[in-house]
XYZ file of C-alpha atoms in Angstrom:
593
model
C -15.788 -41.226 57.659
C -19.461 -42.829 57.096
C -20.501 -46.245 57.061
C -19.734 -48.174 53.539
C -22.672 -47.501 50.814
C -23.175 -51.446 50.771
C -22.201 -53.214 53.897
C -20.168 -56.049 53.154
C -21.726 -59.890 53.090
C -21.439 -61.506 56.054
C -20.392 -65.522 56.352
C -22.773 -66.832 59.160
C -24.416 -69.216 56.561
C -23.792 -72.619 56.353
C -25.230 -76.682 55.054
C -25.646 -78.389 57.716
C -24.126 -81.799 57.915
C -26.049 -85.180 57.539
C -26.016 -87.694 59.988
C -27.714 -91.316 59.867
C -28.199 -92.796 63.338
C -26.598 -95.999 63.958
C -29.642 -97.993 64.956
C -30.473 -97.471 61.304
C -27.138 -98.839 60.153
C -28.400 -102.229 59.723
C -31.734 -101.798 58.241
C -29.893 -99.626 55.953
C -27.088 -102.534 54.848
C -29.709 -104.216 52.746
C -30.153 -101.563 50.837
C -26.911 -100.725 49.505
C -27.103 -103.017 46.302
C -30.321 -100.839 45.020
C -28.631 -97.858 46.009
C -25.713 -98.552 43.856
C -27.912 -99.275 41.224
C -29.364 -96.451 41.337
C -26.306 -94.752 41.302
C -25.977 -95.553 37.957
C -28.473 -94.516 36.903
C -28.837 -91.206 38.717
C -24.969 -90.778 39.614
C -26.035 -86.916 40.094
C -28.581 -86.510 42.624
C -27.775 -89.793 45.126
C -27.025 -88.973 48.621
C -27.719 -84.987 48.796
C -30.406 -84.533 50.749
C -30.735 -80.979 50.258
C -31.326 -80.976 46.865
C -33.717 -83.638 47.170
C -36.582 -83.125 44.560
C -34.078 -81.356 42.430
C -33.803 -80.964 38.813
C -30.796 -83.341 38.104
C -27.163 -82.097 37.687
C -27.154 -81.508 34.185
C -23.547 -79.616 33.420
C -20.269 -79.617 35.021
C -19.818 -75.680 36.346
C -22.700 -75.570 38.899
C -21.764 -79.000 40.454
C -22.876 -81.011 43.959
C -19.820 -80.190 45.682
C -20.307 -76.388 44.802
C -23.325 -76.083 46.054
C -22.531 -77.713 49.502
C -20.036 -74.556 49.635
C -22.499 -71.657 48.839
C -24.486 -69.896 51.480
C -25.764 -66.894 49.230
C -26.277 -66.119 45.738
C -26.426 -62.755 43.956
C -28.046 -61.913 40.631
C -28.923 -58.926 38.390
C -27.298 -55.472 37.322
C -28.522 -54.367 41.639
C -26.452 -57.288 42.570
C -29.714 -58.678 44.593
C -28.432 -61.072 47.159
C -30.315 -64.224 48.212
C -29.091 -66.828 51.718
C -32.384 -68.094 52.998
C -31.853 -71.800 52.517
C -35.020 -72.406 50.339
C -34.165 -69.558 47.850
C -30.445 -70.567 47.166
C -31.448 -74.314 46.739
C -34.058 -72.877 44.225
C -31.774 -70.479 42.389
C -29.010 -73.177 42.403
C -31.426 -75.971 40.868
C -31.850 -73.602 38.366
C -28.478 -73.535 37.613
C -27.879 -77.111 37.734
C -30.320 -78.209 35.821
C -28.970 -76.677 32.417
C -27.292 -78.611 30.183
C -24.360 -76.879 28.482
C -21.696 -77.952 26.014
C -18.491 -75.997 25.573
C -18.103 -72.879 22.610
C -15.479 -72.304 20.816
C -15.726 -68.428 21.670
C -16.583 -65.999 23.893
C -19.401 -64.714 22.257
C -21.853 -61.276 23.208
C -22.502 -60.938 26.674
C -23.181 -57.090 26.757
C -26.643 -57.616 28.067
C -25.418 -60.314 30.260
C -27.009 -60.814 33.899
C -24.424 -61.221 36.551
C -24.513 -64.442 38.895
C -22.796 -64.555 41.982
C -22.068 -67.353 44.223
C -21.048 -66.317 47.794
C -18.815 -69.376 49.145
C -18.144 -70.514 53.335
C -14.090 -69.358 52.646
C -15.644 -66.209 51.500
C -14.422 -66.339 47.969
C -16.986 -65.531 45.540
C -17.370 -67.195 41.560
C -19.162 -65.039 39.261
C -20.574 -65.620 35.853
C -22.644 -64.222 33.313
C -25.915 -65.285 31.799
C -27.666 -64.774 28.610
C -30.649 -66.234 26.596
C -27.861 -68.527 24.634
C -24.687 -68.589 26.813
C -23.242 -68.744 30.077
C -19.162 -68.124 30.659
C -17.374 -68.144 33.840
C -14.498 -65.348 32.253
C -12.404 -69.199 31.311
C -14.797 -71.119 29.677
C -18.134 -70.075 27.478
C -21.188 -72.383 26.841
C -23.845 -73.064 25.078
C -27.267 -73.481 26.304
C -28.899 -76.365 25.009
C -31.995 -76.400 26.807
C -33.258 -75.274 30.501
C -32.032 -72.050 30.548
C -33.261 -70.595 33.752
C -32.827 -66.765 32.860
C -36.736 -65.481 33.207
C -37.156 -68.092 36.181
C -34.335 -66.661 38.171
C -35.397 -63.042 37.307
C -38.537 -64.029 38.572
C -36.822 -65.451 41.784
C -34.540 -62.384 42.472
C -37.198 -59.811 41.752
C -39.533 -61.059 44.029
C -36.817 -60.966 47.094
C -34.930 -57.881 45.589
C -35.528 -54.661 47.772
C -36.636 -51.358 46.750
C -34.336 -48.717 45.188
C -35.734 -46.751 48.356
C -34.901 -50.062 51.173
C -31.433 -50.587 48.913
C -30.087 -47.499 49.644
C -31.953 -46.402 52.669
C -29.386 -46.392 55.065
C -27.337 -44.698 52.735
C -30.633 -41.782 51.871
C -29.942 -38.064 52.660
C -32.821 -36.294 51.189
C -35.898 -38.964 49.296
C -37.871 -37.172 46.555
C -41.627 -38.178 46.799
C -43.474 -38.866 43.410
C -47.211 -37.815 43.210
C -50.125 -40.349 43.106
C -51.913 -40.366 39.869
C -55.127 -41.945 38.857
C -54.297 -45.178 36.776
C -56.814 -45.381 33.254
C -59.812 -47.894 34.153
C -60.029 -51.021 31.969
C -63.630 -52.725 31.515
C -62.227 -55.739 33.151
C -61.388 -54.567 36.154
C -64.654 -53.417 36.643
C -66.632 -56.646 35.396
C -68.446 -59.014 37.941
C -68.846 -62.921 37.408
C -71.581 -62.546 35.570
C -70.560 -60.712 32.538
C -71.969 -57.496 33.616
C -70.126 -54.196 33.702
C -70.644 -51.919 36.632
C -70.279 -48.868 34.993
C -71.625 -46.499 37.687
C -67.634 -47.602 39.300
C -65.891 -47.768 35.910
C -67.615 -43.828 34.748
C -66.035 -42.612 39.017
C -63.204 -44.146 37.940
C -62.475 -42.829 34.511
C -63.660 -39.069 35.579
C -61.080 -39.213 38.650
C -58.464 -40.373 35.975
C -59.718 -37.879 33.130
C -59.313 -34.849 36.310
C -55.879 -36.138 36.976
C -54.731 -35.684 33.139
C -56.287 -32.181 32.915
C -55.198 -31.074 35.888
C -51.696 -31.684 34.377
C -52.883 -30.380 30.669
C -53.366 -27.075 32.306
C -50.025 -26.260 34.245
C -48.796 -23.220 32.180
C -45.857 -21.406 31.527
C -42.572 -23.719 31.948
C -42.441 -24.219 28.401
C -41.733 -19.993 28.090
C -38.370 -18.978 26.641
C -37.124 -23.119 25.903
C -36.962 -22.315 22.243
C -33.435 -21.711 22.553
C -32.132 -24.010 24.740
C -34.522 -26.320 22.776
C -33.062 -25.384 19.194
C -29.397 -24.728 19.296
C -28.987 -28.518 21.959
C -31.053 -30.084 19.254
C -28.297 -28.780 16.440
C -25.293 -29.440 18.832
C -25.996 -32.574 19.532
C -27.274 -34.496 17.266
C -24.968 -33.565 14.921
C -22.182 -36.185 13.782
C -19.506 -36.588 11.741
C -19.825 -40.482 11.055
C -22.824 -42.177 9.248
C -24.137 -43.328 12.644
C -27.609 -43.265 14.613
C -27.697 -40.609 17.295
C -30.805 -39.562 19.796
C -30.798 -36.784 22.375
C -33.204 -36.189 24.929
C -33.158 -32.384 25.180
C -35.993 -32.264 28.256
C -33.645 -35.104 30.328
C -30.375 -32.699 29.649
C -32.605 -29.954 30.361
C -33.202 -31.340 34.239
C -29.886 -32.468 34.328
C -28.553 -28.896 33.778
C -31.032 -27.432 36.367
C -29.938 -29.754 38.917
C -26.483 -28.451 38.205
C -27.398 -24.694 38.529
C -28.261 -25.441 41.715
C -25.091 -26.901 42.952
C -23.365 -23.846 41.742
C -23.255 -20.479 42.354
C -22.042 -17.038 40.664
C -20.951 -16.841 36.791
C -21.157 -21.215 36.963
C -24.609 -20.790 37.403
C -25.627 -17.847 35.361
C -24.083 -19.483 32.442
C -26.956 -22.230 32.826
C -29.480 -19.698 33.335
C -28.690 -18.201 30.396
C -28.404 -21.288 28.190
C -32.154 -22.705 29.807
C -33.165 -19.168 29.307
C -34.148 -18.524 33.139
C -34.167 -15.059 34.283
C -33.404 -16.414 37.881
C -32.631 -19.674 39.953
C -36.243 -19.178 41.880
C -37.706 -19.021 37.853
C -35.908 -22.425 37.252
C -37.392 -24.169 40.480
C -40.419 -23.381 39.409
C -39.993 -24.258 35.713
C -38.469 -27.407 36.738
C -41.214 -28.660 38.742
C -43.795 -27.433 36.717
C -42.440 -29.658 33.312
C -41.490 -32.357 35.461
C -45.317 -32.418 36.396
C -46.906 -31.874 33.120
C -44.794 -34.579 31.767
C -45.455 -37.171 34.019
C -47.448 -39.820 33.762
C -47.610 -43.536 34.796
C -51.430 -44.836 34.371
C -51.319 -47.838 32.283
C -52.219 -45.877 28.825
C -49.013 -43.663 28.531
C -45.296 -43.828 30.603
C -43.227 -40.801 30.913
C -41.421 -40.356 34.235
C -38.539 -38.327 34.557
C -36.269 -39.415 37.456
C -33.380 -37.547 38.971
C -30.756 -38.180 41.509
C -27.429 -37.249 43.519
C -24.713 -39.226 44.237
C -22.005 -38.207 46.666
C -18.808 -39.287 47.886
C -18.769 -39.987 52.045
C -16.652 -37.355 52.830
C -18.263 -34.458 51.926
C -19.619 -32.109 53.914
C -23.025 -31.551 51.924
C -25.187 -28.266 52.422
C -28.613 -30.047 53.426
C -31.058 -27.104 52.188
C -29.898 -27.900 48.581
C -30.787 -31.145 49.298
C -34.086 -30.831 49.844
C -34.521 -28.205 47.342
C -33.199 -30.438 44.742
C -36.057 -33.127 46.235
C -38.963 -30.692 46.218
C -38.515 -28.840 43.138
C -36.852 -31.622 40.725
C -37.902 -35.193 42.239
C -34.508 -36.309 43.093
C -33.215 -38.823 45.742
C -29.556 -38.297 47.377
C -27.389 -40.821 48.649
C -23.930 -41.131 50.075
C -21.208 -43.578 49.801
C -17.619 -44.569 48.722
C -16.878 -43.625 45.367
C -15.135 -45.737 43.029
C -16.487 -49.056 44.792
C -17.962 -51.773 43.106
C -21.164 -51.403 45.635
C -21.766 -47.433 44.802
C -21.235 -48.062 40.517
C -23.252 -50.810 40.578
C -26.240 -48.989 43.124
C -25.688 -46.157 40.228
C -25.812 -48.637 37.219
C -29.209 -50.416 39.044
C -30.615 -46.991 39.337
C -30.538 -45.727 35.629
C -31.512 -49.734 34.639
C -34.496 -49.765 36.554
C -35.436 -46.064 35.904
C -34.869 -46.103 32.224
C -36.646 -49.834 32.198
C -33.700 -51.616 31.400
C -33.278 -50.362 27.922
C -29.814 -48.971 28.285
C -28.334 -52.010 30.028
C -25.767 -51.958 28.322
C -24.663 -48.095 27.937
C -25.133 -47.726 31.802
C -22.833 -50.559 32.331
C -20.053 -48.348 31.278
C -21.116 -45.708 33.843
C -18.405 -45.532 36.632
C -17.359 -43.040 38.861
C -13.722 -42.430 40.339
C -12.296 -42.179 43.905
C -12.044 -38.595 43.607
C -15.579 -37.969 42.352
C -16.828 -35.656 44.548
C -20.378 -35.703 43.510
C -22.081 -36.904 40.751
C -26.019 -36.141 39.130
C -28.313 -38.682 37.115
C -31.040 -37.549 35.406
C -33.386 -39.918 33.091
C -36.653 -40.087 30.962
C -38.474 -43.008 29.912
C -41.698 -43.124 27.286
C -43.853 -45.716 26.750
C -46.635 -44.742 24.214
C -49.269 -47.088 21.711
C -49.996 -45.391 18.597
C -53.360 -44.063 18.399
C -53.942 -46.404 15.670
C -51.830 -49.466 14.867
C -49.864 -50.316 12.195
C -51.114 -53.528 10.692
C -48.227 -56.139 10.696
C -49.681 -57.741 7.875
C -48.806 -54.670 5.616
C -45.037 -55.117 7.343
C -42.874 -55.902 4.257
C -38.513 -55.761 3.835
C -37.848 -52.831 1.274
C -34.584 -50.534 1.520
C -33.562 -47.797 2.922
C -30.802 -46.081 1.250
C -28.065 -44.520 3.691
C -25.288 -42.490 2.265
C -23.120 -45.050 1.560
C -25.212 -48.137 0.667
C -28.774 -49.871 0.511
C -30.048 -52.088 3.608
C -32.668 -54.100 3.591
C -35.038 -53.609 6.789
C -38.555 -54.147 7.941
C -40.877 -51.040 6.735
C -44.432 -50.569 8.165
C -46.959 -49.245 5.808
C -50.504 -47.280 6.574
C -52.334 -45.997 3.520
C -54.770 -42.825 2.734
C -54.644 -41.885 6.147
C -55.828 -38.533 6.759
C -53.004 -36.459 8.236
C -51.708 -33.025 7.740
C -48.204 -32.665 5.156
C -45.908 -29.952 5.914
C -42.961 -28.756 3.664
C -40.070 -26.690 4.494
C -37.484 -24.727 2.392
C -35.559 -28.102 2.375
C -37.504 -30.844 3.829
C -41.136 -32.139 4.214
C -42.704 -33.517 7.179
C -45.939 -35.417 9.291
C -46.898 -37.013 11.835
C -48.388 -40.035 13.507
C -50.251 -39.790 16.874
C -49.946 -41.632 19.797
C -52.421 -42.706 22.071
C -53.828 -40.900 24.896
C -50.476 -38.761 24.659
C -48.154 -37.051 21.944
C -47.290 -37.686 18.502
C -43.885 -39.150 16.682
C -43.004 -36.816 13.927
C -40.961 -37.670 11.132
C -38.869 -35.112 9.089
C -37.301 -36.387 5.810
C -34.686 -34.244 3.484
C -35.205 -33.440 0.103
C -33.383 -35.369 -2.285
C -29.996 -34.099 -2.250
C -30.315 -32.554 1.263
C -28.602 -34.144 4.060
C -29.736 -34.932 7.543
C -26.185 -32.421 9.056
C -27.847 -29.774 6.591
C -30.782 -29.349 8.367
C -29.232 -29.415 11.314
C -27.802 -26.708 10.737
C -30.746 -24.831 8.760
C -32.526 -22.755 11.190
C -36.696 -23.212 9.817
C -35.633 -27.179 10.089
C -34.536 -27.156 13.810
C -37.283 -24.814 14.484
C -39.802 -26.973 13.338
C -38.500 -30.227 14.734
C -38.744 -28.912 18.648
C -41.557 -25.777 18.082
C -44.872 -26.691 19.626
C -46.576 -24.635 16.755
C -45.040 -25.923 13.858
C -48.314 -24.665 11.570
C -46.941 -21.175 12.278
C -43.601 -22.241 10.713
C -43.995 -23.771 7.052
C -46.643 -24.433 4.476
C -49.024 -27.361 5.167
C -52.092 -28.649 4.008
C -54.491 -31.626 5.216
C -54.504 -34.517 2.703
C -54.903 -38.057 2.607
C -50.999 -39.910 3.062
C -49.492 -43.201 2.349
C -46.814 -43.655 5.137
C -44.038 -45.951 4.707
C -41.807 -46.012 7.667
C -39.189 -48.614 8.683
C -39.140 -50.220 12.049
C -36.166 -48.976 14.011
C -34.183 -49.508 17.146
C -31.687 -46.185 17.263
C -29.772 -45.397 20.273
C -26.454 -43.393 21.075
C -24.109 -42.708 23.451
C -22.197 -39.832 23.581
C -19.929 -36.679 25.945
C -21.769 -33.776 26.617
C -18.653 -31.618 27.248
C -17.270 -30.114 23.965
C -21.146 -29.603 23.714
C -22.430 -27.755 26.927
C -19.340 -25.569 26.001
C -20.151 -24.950 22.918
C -23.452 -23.571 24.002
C -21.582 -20.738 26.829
C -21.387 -23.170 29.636
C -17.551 -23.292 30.889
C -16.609 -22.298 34.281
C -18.269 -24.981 35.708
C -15.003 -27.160 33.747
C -12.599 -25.507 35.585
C -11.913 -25.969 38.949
C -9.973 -22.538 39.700
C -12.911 -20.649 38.852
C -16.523 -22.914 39.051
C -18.330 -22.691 41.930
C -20.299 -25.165 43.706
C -20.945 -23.189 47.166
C -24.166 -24.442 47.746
C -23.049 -27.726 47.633
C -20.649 -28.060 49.983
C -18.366 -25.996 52.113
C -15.158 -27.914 51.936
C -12.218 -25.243 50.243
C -11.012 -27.742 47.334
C -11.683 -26.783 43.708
C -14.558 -28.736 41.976
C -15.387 -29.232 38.158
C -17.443 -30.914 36.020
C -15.273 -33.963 34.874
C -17.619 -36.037 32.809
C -21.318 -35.399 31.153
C -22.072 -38.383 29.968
C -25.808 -38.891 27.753
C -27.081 -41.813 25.991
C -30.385 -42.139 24.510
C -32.564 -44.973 22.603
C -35.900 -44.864 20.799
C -37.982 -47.786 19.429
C -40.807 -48.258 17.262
C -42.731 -50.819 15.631
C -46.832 -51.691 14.862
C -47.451 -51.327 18.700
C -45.994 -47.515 19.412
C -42.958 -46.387 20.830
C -40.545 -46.767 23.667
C -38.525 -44.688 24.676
C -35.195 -43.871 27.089
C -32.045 -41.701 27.846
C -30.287 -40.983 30.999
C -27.537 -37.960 31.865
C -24.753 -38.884 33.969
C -22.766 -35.576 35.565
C -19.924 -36.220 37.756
C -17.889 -33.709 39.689
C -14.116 -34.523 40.837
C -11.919 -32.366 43.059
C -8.746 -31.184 41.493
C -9.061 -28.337 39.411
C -60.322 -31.185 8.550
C -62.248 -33.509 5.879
C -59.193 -34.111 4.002
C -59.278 -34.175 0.144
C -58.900 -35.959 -2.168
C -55.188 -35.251 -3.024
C -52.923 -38.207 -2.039
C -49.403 -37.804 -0.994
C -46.759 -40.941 -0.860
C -44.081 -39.959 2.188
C -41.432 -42.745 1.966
C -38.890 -43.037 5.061
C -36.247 -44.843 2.730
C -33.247 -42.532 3.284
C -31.619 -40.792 6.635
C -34.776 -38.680 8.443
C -35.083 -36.865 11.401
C -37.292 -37.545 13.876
C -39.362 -35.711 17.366
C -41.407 -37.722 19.835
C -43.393 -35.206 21.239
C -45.809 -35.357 24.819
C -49.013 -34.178 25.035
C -47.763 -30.383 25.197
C -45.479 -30.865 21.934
C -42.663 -30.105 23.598
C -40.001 -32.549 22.257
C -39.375 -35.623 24.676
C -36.933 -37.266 22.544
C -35.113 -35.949 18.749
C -33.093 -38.244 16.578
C -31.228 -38.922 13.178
C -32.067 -42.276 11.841
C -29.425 -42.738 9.444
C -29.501 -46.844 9.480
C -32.279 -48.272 11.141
């Protein structure tokens, strides 16, 4: 058996104690009347040294006589740990220094940080911080002013490790991301006196400009996705309740490839067949190539798909797959003990920091079990500006009509812009660009068409994840008045009923999958859970972005004219958000924004 994934806190720390020489005694004595004075007055902060300087003690849960006991403190979803002297007393003035007053309830802490203190008779006390509140699990409080939140993040992010130093010791196979050219700004390239040295900025743009078409031109791992593309677009975001849903079918689509290759025989033809590879060598190279052509991280546009494999101590893992997962799909593998708090919450720090902390609070329900064998994480996250900006001054609360009711939201407005209208058998259709990368397209019913109608009408799903959608309706270039309401949409949902569905089964059943390449060991392994959540954004700025795909594996069994077109978003719409290929990053229903 292997070494714990976290190794557990030790309890060497500890305040040292104060001690006033006794030649001082009496030079002291004539003090003690001010002293008491300013007791008083300052009842708080008298007589602890090492909190001297201190914000006072302004509330009664992070008191004197608790801090004397802690020696480290631990904050954040990656359960960062602090016990240099200087930091704790820094954190914990922090935490003193709010003043609180008792609430009546609970109140939302879904997006809660955690706080840890680590006490001398190694108990711990944990709480959880918002922007408003602060409860212990007993008691919940208001914060009436100092709330130390973005100070302590700014703290524990400074002395919080890597992903890659967190889990070193714990590292079996470390994928290595390429270097790309970041997108020069003026500024950076400005001396003192105002001038621009553009002979640097012009090196610096052209080495960035290569960088992007070197990527532009990698060809061919977008052949036979229409499929895969189409019918996971139908399957799932299709739902039965009046809810939002988004599905990120090129995160799935990695997540599934990473599976192929832990299985072997029918298990991993049925994936084939579904991704539409010929071959497990054809889906290496697919895989690489779209993880390639889709990245980017150079201060204009953000799309990084991440990958990784988590597995349980004591299995005897096949290390060529390994590094084949590393090379051909990015991914990092690690080992520890599943079902401990240290391995869920390395797991839930890895899709927060990936996925920029946007699914905080779906990942916090990501968990695996003791006898999780293995388990595969997959995300995507987008960052994008529109190419141009929607004008917040044209922002303005209309409603949008869902199927039940009208609701009153935020829609942004751009008028006569020159665009391109499309219109299918049942819906109609454009597009907004985004800069320096895709577009966002929008796809709204006809009246009396819902958004599970086209979902199930084939020219629809064709258009919404085709890269040559002129080929597929009627369209024409015209001037349009776009009316689109700012939305926040995200979903989380099983992949299971789904993959199967779509001709993907054996790998469910643990008398006949088979995950050879994985590991040796004889016991039967299936795919337990296939977890997906997803969230898209938008508003004047652009559009961000995020999903993740959780797998785990148990043992058991032109000049436009003059015609003007009004395309108002005020009723459930589909929606792509497409990278600079087309090929459909994220889809989504909005059916309540």
């Amino acid at each position: 058996m292997k070494k714990d994934f976290m190794k557990s806190f030790s309890k060497k720390s500890s305040l040292a104690k104060q001690k006033t020489a006794p030649a001082l005694k009496k030079a002291l004595a004539g003090t003690l009347i001010a002293a008491a004075a300013l007791t008083a007055i300052y009842p708080a902060t008298l007589g602890h040294t090492e909190m001297a300087g201190a914000a006072q003690y302004q509330n009664e849960v992070f008191t004197k006589a608790l801090y004397k006991k802690t020696v480290k403190i631990g904050f954040g979803a990656k359960s960062c740990v602090v016990k240099d002297k200087k930091t704790v007393k820094k954190a914990y003035e922090l935490l003193s220094g709010m003043a609180l007053t008792q609430a009546a309830k609970k109140g939302n802490f879904n997006n809660a940080e955690k706080i840890t203190l680590y006490l001398k008779n190694g108990k711990t006390k944990n709480y959880s911080l918002t922007e408003k509140s602060l409860t212990n699990g007993k008691k919940t409080y208001t914060i009436v002013k100092n709330n130390p939140l973005d100070k302590l993040r700014e703290i524990f992010k400074a002395k919080a490790p890597s992903d890659s130093d967190v889990n070193n010791h714990n590292r079996i196979a470390a994928a290595s991301y390429p270097k790309t050219a970041p997108y020069p700004e003026e500024a950076d390239f400005t001396k003192k006196n105002g001038e621009v040295d553009y002979d640097k900025y012009n090196e610096a743009y052209s080495k960035w400009w290569e960088d992007i078409r070197a990527r532009r031109n990698i060809t061919g791992y977008a052949d036979n996705l229409d499929g895969f593309l189409t019918k996971s677009c139908a399957q799932f975001l299709s739902s039965k309740d009046d809810e939002n849903r988004v599905y990120s079918p090129l995160n799935v689509y990695m997540a599934l490839g990473m599976l192929a290759e832990l299985t072997d025989g029918n298990s991993r033809q049925q994936i084939l067949d579904l991704l539409g590879s010929k071959d497990i060598a054809s889906l290496r190279k697919q895989a690489s190539n779209m993880w390639n052509a889709q990245y980017r991280n150079d201060k204009t546009v953000k799309s990084i798909l991440a990958s990784s494999l988590w597995m349980n101590n004591s299995v005897n893992f096949v290390q060529p797959t390994l590094d084949i997962l590393a090379k051909n799909y990015y991914a990092s593998s690690y080992q520890g003990e599943m079902g401990s708090d240290q391995l869920n919450e390395a797991l839930q720090g890895w899709l927060n920091e990936q996925t920029g902390n946007l699914l905080k609070k779906q990942a916090s329900n990501v968990k695996l079990r003791p006898n999780t064998v293995m388990a595969l994480a997959t995300t995507l996250y987008y960052r994008a500006k529109w190419h141009d900006e929607f004008s917040a001054l044209n922002t303005k609360e209309e409603t949008f009509h869902t199927a039940s009711a009208g609701v009153t939201c935020d829609f942004m407005h751009k008028d006569k812009t020159s665009s391109t209208f499309y219109k299918g058998e049942k819906f109609s259709a454009v597009s907004e660009s985004l800069s320096q990368s895709g577009s966002m397209w929008f796809l709204l019913p006809d009246k009396g068409v819902t958004v599970e109608e086209l979902l199930k009408d084939d020219q629809a799903m064709a258009f919404l994840t085709s890269r040559d959608r002129n080929e597929l309706v009627e369209h024409k270039d015209c001037l349009v008045n776009l009316s689109v309401p700012k939305f926040d949409a995200s979903s989380q949902f099983d992949l299971c009923d789904g993959l199967k569905a779509l001709g993907v089964t054996d790998v469910f059943d643990g008398d006949i999958s088979d995950f050879s390449p994985m590991t040796r060991d004889p016991y039967p392994i299936y795919l337990s859970t296939a977890d997906h959540a997803g969230r898209v954004k938008i508003d004047e700025k652009g559009v961000t972005a995020a999903a993740y795909t959780v797998m785990s594996m148990d043992a058991g069994a032109a000049m436009p004219p003059d015609e003007i077109i009004d395309f108002i978003l005020d009723r459930p719409f589909l929606f792509a958000v497409t990278g600079n290929d087309e090929l459909p990053l994220f889809v989504g229903a909005v059916n309540q924004p």
